[in-house]
mmCIF file of C-alpha atoms in Angstrom:
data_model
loop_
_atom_site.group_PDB
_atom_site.id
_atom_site.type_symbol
_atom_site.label_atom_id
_atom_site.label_comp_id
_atom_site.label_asym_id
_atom_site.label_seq_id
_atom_site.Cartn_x
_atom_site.Cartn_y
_atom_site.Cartn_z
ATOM 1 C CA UNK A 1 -249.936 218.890 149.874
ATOM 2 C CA UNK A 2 -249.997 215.127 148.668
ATOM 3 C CA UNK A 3 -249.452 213.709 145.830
ATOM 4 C CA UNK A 4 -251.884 210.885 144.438
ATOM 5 C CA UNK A 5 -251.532 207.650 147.022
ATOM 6 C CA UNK A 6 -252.875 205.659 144.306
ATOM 7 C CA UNK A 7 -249.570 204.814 143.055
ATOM 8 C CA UNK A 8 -246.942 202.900 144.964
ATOM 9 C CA UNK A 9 -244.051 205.129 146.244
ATOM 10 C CA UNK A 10 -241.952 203.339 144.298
ATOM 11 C CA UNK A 11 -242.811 205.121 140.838
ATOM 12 C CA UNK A 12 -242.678 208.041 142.521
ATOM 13 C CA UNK A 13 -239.278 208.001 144.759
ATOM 14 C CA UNK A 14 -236.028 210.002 143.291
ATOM 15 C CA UNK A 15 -232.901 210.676 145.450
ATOM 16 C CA UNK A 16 -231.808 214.268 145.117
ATOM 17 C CA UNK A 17 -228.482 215.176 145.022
ATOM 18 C CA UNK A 18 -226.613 217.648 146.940
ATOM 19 C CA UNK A 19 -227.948 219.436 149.722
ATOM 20 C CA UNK A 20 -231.814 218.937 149.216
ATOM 21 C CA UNK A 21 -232.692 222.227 150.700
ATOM 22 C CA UNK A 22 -233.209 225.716 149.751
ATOM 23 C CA UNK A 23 -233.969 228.763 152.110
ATOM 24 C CA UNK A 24 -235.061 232.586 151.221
ATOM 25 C CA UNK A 25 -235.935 235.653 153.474
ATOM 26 C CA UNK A 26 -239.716 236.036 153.593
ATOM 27 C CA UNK A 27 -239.961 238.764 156.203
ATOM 28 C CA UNK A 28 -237.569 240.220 158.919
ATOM 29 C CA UNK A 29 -238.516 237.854 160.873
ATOM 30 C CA UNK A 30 -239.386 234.441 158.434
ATOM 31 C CA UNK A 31 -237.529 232.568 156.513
ATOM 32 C CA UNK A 32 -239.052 230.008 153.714
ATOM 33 C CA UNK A 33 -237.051 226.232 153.444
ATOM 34 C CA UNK A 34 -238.252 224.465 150.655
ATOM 35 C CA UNK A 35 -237.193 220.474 149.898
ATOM 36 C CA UNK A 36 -236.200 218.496 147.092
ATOM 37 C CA UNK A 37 -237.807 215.050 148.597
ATOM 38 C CA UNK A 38 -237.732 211.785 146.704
ATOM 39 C CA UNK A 39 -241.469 211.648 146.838
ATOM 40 C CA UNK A 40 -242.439 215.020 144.812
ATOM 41 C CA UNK A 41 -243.611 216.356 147.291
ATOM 42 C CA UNK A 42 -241.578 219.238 147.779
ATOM 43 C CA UNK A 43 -242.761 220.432 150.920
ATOM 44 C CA UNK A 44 -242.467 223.947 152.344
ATOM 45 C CA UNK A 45 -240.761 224.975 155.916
ATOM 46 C CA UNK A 46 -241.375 227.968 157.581
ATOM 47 C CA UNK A 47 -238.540 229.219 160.458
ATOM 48 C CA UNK A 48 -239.497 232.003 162.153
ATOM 49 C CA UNK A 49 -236.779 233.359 164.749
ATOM 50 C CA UNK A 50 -238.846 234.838 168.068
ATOM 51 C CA UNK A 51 -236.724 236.549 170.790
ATOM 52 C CA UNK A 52 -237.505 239.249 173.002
ATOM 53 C CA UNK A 53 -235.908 241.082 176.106
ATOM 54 C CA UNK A 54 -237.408 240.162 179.241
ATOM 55 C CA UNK A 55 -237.668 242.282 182.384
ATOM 56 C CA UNK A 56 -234.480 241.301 184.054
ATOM 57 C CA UNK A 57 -232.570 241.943 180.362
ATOM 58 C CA UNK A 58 -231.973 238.698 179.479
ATOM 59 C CA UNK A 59 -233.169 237.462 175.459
ATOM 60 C CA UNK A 60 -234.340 234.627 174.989
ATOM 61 C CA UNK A 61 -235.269 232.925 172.130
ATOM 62 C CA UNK A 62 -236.995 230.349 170.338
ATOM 63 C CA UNK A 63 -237.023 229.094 166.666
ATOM 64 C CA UNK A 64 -240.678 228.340 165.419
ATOM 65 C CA UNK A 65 -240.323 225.430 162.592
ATOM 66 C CA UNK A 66 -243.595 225.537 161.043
ATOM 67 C CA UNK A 67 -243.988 221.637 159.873
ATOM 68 C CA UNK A 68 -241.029 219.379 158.997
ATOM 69 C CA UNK A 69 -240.746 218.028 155.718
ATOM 70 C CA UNK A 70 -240.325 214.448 154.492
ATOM 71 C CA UNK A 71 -237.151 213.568 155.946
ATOM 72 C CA UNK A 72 -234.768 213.921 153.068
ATOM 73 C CA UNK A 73 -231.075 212.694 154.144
ATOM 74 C CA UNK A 74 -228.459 212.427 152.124
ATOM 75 C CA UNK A 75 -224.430 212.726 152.589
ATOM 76 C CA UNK A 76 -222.562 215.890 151.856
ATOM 77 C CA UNK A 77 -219.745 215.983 149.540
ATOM 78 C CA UNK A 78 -217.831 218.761 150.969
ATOM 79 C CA UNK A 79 -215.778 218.966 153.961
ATOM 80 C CA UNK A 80 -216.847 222.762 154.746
ATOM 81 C CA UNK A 81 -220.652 221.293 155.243
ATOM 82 C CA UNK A 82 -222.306 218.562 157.857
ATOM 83 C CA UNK A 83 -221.811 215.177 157.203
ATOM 84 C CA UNK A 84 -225.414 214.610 156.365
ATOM 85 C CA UNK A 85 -227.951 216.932 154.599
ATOM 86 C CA UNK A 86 -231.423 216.910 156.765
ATOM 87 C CA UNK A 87 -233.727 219.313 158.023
ATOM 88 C CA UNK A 88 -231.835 219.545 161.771
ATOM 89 C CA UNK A 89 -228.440 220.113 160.126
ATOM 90 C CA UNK A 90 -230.229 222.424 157.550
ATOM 91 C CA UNK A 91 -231.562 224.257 160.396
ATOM 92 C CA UNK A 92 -228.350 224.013 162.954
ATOM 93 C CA UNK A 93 -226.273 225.613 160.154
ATOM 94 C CA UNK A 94 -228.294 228.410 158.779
ATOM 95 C CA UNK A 95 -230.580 229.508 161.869
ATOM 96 C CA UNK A 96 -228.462 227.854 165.373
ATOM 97 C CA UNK A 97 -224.473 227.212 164.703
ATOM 98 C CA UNK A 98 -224.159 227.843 168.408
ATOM 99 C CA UNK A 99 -226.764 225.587 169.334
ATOM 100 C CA UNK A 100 -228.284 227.648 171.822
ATOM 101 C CA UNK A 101 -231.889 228.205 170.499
ATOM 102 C CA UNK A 102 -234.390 225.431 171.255
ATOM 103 C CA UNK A 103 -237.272 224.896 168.713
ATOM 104 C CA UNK A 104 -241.054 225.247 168.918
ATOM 105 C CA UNK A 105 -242.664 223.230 165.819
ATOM 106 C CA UNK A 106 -245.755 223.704 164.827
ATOM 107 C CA UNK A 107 -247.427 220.652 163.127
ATOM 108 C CA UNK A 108 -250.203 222.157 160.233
ATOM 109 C CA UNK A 109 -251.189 218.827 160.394
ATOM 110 C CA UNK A 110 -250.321 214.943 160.447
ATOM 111 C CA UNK A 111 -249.833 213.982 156.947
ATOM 112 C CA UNK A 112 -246.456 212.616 156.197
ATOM 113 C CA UNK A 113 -244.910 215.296 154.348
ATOM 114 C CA UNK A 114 -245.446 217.131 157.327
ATOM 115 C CA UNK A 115 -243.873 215.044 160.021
ATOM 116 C CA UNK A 116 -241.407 213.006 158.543
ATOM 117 C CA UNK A 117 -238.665 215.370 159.419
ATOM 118 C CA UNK A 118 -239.754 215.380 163.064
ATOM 119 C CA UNK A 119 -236.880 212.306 163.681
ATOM 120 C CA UNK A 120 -233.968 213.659 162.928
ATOM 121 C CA UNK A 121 -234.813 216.887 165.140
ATOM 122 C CA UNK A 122 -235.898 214.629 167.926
ATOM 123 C CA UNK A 123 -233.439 211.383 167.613
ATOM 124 C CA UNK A 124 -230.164 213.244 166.335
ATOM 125 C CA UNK A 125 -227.445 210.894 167.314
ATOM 126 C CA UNK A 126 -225.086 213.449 168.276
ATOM 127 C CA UNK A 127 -226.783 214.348 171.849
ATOM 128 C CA UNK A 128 -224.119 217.830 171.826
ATOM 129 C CA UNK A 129 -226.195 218.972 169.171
ATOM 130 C CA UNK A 130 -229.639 218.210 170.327
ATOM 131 C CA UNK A 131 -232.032 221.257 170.880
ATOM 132 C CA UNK A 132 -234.637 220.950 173.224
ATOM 133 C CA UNK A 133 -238.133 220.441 170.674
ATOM 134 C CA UNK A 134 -241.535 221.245 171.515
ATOM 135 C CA UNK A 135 -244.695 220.056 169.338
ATOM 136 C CA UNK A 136 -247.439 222.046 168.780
ATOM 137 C CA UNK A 137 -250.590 220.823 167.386
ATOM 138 C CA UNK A 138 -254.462 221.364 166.865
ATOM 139 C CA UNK A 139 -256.655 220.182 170.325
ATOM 140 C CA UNK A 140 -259.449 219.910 167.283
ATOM 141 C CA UNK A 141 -260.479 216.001 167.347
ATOM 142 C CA UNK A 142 -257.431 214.666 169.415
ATOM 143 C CA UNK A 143 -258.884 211.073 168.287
ATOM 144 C CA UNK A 144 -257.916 211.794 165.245
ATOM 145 C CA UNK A 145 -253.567 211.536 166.251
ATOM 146 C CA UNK A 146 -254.042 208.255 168.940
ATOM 147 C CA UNK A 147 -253.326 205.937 169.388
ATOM 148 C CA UNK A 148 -250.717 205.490 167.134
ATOM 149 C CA UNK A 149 -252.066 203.347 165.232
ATOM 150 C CA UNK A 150 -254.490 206.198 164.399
ATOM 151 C CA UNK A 151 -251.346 208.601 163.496
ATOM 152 C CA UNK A 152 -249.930 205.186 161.576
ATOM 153 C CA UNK A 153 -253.530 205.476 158.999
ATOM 154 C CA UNK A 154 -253.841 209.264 159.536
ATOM 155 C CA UNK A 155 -251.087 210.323 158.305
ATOM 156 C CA UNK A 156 -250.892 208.050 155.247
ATOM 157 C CA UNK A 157 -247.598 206.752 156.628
ATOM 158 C CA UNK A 158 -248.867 203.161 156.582
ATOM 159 C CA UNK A 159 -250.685 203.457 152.873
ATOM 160 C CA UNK A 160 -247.043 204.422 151.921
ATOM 161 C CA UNK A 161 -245.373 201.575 153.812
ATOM 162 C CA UNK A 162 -243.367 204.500 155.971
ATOM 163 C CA UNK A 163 -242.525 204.553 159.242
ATOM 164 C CA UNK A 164 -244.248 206.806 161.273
ATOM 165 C CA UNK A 165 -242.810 209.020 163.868
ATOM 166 C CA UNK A 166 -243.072 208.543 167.191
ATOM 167 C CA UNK A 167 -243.522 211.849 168.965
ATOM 168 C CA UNK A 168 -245.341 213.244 172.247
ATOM 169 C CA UNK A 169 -247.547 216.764 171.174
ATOM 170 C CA UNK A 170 -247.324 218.866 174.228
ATOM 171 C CA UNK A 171 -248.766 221.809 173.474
ATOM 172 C CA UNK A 172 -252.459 221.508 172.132
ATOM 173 C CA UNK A 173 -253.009 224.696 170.506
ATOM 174 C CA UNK A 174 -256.914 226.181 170.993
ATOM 175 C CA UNK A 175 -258.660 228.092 168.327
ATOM 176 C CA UNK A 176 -257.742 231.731 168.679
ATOM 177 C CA UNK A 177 -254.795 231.334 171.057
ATOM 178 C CA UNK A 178 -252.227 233.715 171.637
ATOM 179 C CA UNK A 179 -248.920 231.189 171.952
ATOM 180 C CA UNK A 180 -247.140 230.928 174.998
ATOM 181 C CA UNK A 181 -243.942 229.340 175.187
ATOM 182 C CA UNK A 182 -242.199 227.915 177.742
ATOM 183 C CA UNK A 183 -238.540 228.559 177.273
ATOM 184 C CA UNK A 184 -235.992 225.917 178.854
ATOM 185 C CA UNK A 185 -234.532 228.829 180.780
ATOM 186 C CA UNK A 186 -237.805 229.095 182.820
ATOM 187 C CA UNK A 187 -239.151 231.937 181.232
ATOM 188 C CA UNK A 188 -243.120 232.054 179.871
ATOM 189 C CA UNK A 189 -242.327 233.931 175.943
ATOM 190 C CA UNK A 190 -245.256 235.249 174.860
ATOM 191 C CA UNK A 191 -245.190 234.908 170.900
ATOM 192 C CA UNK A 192 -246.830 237.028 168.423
ATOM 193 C CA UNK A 193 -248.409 234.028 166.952
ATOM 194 C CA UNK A 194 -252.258 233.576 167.152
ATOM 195 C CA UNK A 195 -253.192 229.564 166.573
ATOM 196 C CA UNK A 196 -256.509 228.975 164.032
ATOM 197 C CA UNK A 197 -258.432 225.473 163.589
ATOM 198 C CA UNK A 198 -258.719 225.716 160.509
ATOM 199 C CA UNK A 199 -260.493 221.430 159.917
ATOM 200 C CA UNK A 200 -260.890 220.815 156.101
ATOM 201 C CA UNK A 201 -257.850 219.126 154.707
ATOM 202 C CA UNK A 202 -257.935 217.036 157.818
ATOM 203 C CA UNK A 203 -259.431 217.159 161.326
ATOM 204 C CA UNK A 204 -255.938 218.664 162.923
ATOM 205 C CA UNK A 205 -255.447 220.980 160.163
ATOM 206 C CA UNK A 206 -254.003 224.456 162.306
ATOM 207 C CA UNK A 207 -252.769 227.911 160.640
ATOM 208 C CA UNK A 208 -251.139 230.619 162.616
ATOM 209 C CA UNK A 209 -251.612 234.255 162.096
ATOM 210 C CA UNK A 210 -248.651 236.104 162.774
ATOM 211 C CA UNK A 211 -249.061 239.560 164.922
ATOM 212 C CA UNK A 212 -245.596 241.241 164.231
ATOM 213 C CA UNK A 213 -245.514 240.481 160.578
ATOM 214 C CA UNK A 214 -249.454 240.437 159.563
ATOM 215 C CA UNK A 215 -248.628 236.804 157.644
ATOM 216 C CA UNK A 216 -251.171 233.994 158.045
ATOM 217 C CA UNK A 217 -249.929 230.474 157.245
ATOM 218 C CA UNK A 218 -252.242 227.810 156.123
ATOM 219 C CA UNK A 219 -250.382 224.529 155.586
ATOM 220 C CA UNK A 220 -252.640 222.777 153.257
ATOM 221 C CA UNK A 221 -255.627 224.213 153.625
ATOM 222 C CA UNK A 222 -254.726 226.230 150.703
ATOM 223 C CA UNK A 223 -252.005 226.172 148.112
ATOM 224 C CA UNK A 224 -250.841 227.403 144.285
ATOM 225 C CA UNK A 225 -250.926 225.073 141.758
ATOM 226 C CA UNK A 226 -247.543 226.390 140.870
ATOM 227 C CA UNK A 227 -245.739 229.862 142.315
ATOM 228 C CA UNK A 228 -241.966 231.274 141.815
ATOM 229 C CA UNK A 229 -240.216 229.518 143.936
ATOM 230 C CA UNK A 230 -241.843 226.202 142.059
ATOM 231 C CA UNK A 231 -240.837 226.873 138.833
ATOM 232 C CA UNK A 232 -237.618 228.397 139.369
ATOM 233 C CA UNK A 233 -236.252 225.955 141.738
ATOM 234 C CA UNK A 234 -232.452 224.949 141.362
ATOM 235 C CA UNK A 235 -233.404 220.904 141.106
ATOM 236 C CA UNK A 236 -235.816 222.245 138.075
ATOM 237 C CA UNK A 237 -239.178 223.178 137.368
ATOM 238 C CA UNK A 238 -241.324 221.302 139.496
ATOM 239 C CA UNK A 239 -244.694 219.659 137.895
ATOM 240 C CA UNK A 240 -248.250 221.366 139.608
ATOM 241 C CA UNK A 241 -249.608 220.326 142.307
ATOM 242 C CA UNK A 242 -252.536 218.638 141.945
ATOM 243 C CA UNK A 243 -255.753 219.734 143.458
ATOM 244 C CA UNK A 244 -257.210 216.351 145.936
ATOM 245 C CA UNK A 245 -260.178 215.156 147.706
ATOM 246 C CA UNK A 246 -259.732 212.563 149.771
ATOM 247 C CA UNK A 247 -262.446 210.686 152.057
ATOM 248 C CA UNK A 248 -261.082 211.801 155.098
#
């Protein structure tokens, strides 16, 4: 979901304070982070943990990040937590303290408030706590993600005078695939996750239907004006989201 580019980011922008993150149990399996970003945007993350016990007894597992946020930083103020509030140390602290798990995410789409996040999980500066990632994106219209210049206008990172990430998607997810994952360890994981094009919103635009829990996620391509979580959220009620049509 974004907000109007019409107006500069800078009428929009607002630094949170605190950790900028919430998380809540969606299934027994899920697990729904929600941001307090600077830009409004207030973006929602979807962990899903995926193990299973392989033939020779071993479990391996995986954590699917379903899109990445905005990017939100900002310093802790107490000793117990991580020096810096982001989306990796959100995730390290809640989901992987050992830092064992590596992640799968899956990119809904391009748009900033979707991939903004990606750089601290791929450039953390602390290479002991650096998780082996693996992008996932739609194989509909690959032209429309590169160059990068493409990716630079795509994903409304350059209307916004943002930086846009610089990542490598190596897994291009087909329309009605059943996920395979290839787990550091060697191991193929199959994942209960069925991949859907689902072009609209944008070109890339992918939901996943998952098996085990009988949940389909949508990114974008559909959304509530406002829900619970949105109106009760710590930071305050959050204003609706608007309803866009862009020329994309």
């Amino acid at each position: 979901m974004c907000r109007s580019h019409a107006d500069s980011v800078d009428t929009v922008q607002r630094e949170p304070y605190g950790c900028p993150f919430t998380v809540r149990k969606l299934n027994s399996t899920t697990y729904l982070i929600r941001e307090n970003d600077r830009f409004g945007e207030f973006p929602h993350i979807y962990v899903k943990i995926c193990s299973q016990t392989d033939v020779r007894g071993q479990r391996p597992s995986v954590l699917l990040i379903n899109d990445t946020g905005v990017g939100t930083s900002v310093p802790s103020h107490d000793e117990s937590e991580p020096p810096v509030w982001n989306i990796k140390s959100f995730i390290d602290r809640h989901f992987n303290p050992g830092g064992e798990t590596p992640y799968l995410v899956v990119l809904s789409h391009c748009h900033y408030d979707h991939i903004l996040g990606l750089e601290p999980l791929l450039h953390s500066q602390d290479a002991d706590t650096r998780k082996p990632v693996t992008i996932l994106s739609s194989s509909h219209q690959r032209s429309f993600l590169a160059p990068y210049a493409t990716l630079e206008e795509h994903s409304l990172c350059k209307s916004n005078k943002l930086s846009t990430p610089v990542y490598e998607t190596s897994m291009w997810a087909t329309d009605r695939e059943s996920v395979v994952y290839k787990h550091p360890s060697g191991i193929d994981m199959p994942l209960p996750i069925t991949t859907l094009h689902t072009p609209g919103h944008t070109p890339d635009s992918l939901s996943w239907y998952d098996v085990e829990e009988r949940t389909l996620y949508v990114g974008d391509s559909l959304y509530e004006e406002e829900s619970v979580d949105s109106k009760t959220a710590p930071w305050g009620r959050e204003s609706p989201a608007p309803i866009l049509f862009t020329n994309e």
